[in-house]
Short mmCIF file of C-alpha atoms in Angstrom, two decimals:
data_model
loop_
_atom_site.label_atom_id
_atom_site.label_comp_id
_atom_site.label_asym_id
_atom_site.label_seq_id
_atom_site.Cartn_x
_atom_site.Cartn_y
_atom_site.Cartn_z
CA UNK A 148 0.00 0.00 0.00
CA UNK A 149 1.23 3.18 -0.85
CA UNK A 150 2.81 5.54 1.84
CA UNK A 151 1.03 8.25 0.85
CA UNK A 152 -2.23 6.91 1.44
CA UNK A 153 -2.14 6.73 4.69
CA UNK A 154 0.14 8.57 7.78
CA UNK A 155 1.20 6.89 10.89
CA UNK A 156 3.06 9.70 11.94
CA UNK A 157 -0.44 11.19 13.62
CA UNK A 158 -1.77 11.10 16.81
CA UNK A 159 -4.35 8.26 16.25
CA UNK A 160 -8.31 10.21 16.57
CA UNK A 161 -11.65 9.50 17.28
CA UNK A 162 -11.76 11.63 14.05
CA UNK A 163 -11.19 10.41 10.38
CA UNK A 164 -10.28 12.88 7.69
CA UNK A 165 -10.77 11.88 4.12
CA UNK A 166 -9.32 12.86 1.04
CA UNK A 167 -10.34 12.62 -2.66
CA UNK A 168 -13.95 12.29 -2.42
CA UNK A 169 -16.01 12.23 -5.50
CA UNK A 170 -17.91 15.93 -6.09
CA UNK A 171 -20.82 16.47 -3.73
CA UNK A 172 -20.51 13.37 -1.84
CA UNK A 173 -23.07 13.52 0.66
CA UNK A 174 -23.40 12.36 4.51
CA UNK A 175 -24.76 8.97 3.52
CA UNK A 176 -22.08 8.05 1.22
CA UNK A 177 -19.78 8.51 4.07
CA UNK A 178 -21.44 6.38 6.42
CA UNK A 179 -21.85 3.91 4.23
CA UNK A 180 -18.37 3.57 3.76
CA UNK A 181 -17.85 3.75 7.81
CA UNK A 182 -20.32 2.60 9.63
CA UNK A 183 -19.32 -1.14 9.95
CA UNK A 184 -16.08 -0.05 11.99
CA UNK A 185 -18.25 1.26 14.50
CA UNK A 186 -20.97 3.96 15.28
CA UNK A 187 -20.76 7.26 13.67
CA UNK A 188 -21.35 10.31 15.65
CA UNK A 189 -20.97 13.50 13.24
CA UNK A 190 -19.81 14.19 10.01
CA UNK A 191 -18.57 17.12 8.12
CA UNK A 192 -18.99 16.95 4.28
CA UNK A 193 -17.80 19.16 1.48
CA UNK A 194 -14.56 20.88 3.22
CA UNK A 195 -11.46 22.23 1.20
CA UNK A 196 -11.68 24.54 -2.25
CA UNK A 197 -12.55 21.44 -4.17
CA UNK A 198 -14.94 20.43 -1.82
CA UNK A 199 -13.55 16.84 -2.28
CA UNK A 200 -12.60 16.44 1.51
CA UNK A 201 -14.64 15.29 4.65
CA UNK A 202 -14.15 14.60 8.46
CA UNK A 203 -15.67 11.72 10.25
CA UNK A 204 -16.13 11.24 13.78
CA UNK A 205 -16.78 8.10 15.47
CA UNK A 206 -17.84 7.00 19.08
CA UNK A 207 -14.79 5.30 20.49
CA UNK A 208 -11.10 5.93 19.75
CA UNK A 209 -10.82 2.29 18.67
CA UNK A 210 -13.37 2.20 16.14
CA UNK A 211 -11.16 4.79 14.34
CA UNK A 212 -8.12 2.67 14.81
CA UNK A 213 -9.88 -0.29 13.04
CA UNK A 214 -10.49 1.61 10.04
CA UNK A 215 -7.51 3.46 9.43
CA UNK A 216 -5.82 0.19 10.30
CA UNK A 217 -8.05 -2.30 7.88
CA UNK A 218 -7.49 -0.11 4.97
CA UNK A 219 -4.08 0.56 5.68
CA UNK A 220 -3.09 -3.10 5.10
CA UNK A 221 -6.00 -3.87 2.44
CA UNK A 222 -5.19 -4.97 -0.98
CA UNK A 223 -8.79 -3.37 -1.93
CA UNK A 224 -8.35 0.84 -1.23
CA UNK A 225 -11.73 2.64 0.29
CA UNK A 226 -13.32 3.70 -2.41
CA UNK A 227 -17.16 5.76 -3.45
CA UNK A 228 -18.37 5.90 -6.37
CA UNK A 229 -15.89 3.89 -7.92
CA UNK A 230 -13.32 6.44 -6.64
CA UNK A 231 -9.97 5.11 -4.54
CA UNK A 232 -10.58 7.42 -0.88
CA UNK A 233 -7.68 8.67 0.93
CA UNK A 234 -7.70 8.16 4.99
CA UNK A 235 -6.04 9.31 7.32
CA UNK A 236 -6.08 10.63 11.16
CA UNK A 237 -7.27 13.90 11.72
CA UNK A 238 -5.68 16.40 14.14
CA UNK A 239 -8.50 17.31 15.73
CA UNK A 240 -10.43 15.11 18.46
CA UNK A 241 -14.10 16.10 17.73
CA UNK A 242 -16.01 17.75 14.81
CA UNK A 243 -17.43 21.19 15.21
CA UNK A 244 -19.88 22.55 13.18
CA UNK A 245 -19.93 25.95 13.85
CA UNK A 246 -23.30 26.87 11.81
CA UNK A 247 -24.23 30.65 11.14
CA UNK A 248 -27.31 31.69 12.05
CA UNK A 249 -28.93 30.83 8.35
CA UNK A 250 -27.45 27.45 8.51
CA UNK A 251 -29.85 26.65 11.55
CA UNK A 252 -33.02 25.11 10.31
CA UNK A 253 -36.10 27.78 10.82
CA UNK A 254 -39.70 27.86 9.24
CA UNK A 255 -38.98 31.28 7.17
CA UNK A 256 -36.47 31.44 4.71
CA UNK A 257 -34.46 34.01 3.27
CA UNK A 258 -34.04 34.13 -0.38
CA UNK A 259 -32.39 36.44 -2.74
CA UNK A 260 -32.65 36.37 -6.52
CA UNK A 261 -30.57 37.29 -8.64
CA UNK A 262 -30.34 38.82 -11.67
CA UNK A 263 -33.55 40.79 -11.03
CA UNK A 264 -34.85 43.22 -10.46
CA UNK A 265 -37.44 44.18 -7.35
CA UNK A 266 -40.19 44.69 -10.05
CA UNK A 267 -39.28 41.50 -12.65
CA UNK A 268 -40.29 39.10 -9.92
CA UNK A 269 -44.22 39.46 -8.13
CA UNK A 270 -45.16 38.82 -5.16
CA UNK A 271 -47.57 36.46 -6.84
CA UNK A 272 -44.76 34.69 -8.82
CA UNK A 273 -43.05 34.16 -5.31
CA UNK A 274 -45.90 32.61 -3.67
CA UNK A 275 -46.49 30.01 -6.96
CA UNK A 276 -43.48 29.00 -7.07
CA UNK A 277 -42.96 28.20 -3.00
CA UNK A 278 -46.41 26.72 -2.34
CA UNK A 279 -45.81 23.64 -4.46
CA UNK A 280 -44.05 22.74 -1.61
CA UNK A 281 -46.98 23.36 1.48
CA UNK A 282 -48.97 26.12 2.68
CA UNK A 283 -47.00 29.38 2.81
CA UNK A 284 -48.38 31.67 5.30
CA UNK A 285 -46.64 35.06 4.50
CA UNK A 286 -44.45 36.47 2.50
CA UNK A 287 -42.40 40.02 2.48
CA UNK A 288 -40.23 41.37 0.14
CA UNK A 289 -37.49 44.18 0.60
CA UNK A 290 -34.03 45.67 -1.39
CA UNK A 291 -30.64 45.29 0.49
CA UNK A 292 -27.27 45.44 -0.33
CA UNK A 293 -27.62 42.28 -1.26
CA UNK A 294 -30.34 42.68 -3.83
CA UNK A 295 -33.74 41.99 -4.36
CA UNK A 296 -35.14 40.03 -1.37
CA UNK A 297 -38.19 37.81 0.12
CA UNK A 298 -38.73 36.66 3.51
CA UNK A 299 -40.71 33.22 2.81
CA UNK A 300 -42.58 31.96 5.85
CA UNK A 301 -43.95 28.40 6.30
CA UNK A 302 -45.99 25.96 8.80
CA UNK A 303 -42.83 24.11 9.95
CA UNK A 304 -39.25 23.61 9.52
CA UNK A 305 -39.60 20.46 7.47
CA UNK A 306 -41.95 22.22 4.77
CA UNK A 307 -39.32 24.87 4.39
CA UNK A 308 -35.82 22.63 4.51
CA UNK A 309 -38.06 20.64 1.53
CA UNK A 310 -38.37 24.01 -0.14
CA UNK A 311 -34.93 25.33 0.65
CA UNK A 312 -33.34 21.81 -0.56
CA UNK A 313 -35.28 21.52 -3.89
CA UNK A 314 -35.23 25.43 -4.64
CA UNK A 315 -31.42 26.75 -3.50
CA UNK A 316 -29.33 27.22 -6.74
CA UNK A 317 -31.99 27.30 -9.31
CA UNK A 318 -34.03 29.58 -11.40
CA UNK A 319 -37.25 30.42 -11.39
CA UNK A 320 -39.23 29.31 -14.75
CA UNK A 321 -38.43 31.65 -17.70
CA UNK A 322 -42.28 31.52 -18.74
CA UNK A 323 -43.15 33.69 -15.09
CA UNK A 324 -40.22 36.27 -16.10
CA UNK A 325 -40.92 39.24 -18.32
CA UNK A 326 -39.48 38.54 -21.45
CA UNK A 327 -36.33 40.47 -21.18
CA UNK A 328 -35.24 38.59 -17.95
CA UNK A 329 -33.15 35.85 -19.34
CA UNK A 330 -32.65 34.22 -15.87
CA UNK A 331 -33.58 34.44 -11.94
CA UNK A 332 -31.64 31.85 -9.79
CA UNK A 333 -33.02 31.69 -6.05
CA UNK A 334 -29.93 31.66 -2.34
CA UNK A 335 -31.14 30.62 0.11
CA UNK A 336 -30.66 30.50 4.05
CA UNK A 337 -32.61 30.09 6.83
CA UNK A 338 -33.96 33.25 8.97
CA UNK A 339 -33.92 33.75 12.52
CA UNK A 340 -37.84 35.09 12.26
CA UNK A 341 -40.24 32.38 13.05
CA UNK A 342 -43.59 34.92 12.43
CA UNK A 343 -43.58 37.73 10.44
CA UNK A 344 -45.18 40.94 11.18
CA UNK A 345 -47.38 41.87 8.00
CA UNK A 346 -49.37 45.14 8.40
CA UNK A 347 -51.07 45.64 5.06
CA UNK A 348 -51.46 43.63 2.42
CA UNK A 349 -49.61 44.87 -1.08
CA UNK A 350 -47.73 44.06 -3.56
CA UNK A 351 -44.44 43.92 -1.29
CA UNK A 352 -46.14 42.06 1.44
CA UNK A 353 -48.68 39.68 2.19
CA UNK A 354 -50.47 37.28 5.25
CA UNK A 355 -51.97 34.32 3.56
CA UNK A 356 -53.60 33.32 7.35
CA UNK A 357 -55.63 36.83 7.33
CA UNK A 358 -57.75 37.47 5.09
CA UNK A 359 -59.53 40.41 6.95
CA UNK A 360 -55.58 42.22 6.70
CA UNK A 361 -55.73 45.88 5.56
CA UNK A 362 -55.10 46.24 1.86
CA UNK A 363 -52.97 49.49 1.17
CA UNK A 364 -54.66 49.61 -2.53
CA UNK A 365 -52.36 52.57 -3.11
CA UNK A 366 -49.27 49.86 -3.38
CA UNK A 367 -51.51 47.33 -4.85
CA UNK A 368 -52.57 49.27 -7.60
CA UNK A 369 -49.22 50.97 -8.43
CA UNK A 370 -47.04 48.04 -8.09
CA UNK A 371 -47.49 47.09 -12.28
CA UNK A 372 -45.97 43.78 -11.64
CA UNK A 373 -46.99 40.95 -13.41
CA UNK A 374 -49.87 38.78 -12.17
CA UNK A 375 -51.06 35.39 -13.11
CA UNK A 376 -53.06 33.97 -15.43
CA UNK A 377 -55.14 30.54 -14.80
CA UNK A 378 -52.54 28.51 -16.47
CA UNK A 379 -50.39 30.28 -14.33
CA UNK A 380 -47.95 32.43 -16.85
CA UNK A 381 -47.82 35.64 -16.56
CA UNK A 382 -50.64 38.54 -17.35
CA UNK A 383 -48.45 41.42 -18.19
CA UNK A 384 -50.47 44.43 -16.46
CA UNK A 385 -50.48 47.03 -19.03
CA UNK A 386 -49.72 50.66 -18.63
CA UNK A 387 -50.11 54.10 -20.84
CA UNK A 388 -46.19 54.79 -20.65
CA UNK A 389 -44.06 52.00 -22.74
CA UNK A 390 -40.39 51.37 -21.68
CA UNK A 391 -37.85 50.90 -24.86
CA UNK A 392 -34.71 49.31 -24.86
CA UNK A 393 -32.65 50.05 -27.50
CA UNK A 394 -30.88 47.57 -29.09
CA UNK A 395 -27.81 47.03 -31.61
CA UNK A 396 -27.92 51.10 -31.16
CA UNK A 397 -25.26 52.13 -33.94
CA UNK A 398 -26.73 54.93 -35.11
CA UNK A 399 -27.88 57.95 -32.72
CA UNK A 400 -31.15 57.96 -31.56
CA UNK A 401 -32.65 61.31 -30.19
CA UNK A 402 -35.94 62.35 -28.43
CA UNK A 403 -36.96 63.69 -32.21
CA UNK A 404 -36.34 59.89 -33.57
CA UNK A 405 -38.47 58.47 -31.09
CA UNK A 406 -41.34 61.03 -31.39
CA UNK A 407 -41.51 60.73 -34.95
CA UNK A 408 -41.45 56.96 -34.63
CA UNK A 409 -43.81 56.56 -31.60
CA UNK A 410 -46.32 59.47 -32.73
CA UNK A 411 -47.31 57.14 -35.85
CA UNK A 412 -49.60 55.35 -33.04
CA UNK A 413 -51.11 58.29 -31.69
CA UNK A 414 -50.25 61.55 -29.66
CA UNK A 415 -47.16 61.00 -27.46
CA UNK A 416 -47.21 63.07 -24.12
CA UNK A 417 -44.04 62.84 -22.50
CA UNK A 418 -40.35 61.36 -23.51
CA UNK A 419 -37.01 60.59 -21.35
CA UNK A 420 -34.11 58.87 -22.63
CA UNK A 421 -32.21 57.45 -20.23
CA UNK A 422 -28.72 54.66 -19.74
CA UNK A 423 -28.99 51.84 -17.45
CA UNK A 424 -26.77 48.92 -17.70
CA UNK A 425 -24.61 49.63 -20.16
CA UNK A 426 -27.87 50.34 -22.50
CA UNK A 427 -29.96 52.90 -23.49
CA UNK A 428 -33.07 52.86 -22.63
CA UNK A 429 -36.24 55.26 -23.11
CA UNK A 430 -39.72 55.54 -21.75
CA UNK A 431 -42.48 57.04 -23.68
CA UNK A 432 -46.20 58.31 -22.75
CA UNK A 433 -49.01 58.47 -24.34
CA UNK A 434 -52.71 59.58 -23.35
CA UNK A 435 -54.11 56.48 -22.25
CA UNK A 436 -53.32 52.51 -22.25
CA UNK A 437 -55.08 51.54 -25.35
CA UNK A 438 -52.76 54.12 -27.89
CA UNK A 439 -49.52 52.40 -25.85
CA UNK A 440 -50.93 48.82 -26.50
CA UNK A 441 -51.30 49.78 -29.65
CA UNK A 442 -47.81 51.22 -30.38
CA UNK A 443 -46.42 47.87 -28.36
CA UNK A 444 -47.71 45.21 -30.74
CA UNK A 445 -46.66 47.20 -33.39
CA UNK A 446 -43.14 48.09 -32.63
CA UNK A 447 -42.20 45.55 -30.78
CA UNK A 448 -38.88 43.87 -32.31
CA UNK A 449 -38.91 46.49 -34.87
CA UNK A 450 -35.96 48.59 -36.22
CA UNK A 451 -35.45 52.10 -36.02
CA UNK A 452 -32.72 51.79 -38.85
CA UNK A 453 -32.28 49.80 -41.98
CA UNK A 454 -30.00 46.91 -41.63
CA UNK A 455 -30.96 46.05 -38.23
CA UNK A 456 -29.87 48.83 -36.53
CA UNK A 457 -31.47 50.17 -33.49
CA UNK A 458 -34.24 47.26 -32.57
CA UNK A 459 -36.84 48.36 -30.30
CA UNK A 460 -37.60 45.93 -26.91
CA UNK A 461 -40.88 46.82 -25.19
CA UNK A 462 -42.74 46.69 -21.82
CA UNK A 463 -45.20 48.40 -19.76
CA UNK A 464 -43.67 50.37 -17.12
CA UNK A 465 -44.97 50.79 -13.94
CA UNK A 466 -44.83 54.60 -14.20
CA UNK A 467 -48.06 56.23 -15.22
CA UNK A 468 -47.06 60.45 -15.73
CA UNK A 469 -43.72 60.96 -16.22
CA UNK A 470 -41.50 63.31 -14.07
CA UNK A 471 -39.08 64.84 -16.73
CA UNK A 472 -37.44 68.18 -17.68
CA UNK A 473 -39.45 69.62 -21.10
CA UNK A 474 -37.06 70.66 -22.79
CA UNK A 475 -33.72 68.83 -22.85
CA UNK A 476 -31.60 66.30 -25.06
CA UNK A 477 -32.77 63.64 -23.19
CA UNK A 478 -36.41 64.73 -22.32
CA UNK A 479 -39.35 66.51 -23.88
CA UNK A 480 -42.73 67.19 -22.61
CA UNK A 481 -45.17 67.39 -25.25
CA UNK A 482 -47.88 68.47 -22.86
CA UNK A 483 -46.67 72.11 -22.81
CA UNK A 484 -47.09 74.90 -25.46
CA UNK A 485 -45.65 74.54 -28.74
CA UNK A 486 -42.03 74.39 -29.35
CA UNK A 487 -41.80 77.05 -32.37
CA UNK A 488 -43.90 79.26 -30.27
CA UNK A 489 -40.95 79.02 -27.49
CA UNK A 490 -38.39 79.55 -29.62
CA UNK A 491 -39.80 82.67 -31.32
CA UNK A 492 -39.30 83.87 -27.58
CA UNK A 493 -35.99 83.27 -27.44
CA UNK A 494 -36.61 80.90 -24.52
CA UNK A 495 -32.93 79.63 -23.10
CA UNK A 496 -32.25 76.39 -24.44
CA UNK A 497 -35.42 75.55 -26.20
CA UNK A 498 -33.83 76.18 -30.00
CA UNK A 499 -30.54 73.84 -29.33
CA UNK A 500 -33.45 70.79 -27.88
CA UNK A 501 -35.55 71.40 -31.19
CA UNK A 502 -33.43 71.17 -33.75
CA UNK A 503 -35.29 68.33 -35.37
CA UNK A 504 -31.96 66.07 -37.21
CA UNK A 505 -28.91 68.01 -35.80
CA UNK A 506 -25.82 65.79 -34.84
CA UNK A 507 -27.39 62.36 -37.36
CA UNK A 508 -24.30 60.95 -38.22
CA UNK A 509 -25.80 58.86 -41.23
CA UNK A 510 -27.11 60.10 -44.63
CA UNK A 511 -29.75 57.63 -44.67
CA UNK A 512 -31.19 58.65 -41.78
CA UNK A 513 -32.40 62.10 -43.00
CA UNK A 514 -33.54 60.53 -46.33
CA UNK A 515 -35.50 58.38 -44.16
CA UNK A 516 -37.11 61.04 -42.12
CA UNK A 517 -37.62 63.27 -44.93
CA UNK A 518 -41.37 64.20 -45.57
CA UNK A 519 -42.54 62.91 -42.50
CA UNK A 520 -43.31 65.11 -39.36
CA UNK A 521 -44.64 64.80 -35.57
CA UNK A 522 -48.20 62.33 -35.93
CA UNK A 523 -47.33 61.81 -39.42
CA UNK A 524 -49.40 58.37 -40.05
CA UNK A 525 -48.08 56.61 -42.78
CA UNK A 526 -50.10 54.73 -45.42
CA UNK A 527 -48.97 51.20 -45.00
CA UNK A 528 -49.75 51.50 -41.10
CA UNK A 529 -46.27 51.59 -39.57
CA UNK A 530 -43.13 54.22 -40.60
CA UNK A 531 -41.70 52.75 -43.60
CA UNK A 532 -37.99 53.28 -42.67
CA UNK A 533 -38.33 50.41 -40.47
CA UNK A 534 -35.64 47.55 -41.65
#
């Protein structure tokens, strides 16, 4: 047997340590492979940066001898999963878990998704997707450092280890995502809350158990998350302002592009371009819903530019009247008196923001535009410099 298998140089131990250990191997692989040299009184699984090392810990000092010993002179190495395991003595006499306070089981559980945002994941998404594994009596959701959180409470710790075991490390399905959310995956720990306090129902809290809860309809109502449908996907809840992301975005696009492009669905109120993760984005109102639902189906996937160049994505935001400045680069408010009529006295500012193509870096572009004006509604039923 080879030397450096095993080491006789150590203090013999009640504890085992062993090396090698196929990925993941859990507790009952390791007493399986221990448990007829004696009774087995803690283990410690996954240790080390490869997590490929584990400590076992047995009743009596002898019953440690006897293994160490048996496969020290065996022609036949320890071995899981068809892989040879190293033994050896450890230097230390008993195992200590020292759990943080989210490692010790609870009934609420703390979960944090990521790659979301607070508003790309309901409160009604959260509750689907926990109760298919028992009764969830509240939930809560907050922002932290950490991201967008939930505080998930069930009936008992079982019901929520079950949860916590089946749930840690994946996603939530794409289908209850808005479209542009390519992924959610779910951490998990346990809290140290056993009852939550809910006050109100809303769309950032709720108490399954009490039905005769206050409902703040202010947060209900203004929340424009998602809800569910009866087959359980989502309902998108729609909205009279659109939000655009722009994408493939080589040529410029303006506040006068997207009028001129958005106005050929009806009378656009209010504009702000704006960047957020490394893309631009815009978000454009109109009067009411119905114009914006409209404008959605229509644009949706479309391109601003021949060639594929600047393709619209589209959602309902949650805003309903835009806060913005009326007359900048990257805003314009449509509401207020005409533009020409501002200019004419010499308002500060005003002729610079107007200037309908200034700054287009491409030729086609102003062909493209040429002809057509604010509201212009072109014959074939959508602008026809779309690629």
């Amino acid at each position: 047997m080879s030397s450096s298998q095993f080491r006789y140089t150590q203090t013999p131990s009640k504890v085992v340590h062993l090396r090698n250990l196929p990925w993941e191997c859990v507790e009952e692989e390791l007493i399986e492979l221990c448990k007829r040299f004696g009774k087995i009184v803690n283990t410690k699984t996954n240790v080390g940066a490869n997590r490929n090392q584990a400590f076992v810990e047995f009743a009596e000092l002898n019953q440690a001898i006897s293994m160490v010993s048996y496969y020290a002179s065996s022609s036949e190495p320890a071995q899981i999963r068809g892989k040879t395991v190293y033994i050896q003595y450890s230097n230390r006499h008993e195992i200590v878990n020292n759990q943080s306070p989210g490692d010790v089981p609870g009934n609420v559980l703390l979960v944090t998704f990521e790659g979301v945002e607070s508003h790309h994941v309901s409160i009604d998404v959260i509750h689907l997707v926990f109760s298919a594994f028992g009764f969830v009596h509240k939930i809560a959701t907050f922002e932290k450092a950490a991201g967008f959180q939930a505080l998930v409470q069930f009936t008992d710790v079982e019901t929520a280890s079950a949860a916590r075991s089946a749930l840690d490390g994946r996603s939530i399905p794409k289908y209850l995502l808005p479209d542009h959310v390519t992924s959610c995956n779910l951490r998990m720990s346990y809290s140290a809350h056993t009852d939550l306090n809910i006050k109100f129902q809303s769309h950032r809290s709720r108490d399954y158990t009490n039905p005769y809860l206050p409902v703040n309809h202010t947060a209900m109502d203004g929340s424009m998350q998602p809800a569910l449908g009866a087959d359980g996907k989502k309902v998108e809840t729609q909205s009279n302002v659109l939000l655009a992301l722009i994408e493939n975005m080589q040529y410029a696009v303006t506040v006068d592009v997207l009028h001129t492009v958005f106005s050929a669905y009806g009378t656009v109120q209010k504009i702000a371009i704006f960047e957020k993760n490394g893309s631009t984005q815009a978000l454009v109102q109109y009067s009411d819903i119905a114009t914006a639902a409209i404008a959605k189906e229509a644009l949706e996937g479309h391109c601003i530019y021949d060639g594929g160049y600047c393709k619209l994505r589209l959602s309902y935001s949650r805003h309903t009247d835009l806060n913005v400045k009326a007359f900048s680069d990257k805003s314009r408010d449509y509401t207020l008196p005409d533009l020409s009529l501002l200019v004419g006295q010499n308002v500060p500012g005003v002729a610079e923001a107007s200037a309908p193509t200034a700054g287009w870096q491409n030729g086609q572009v102003q062909t493209q535009y040429a002809g057509y004006h604010a509201g212009a509604s072109p014959s074939s039923g959508h602008p026809p410099y779309y690629g």
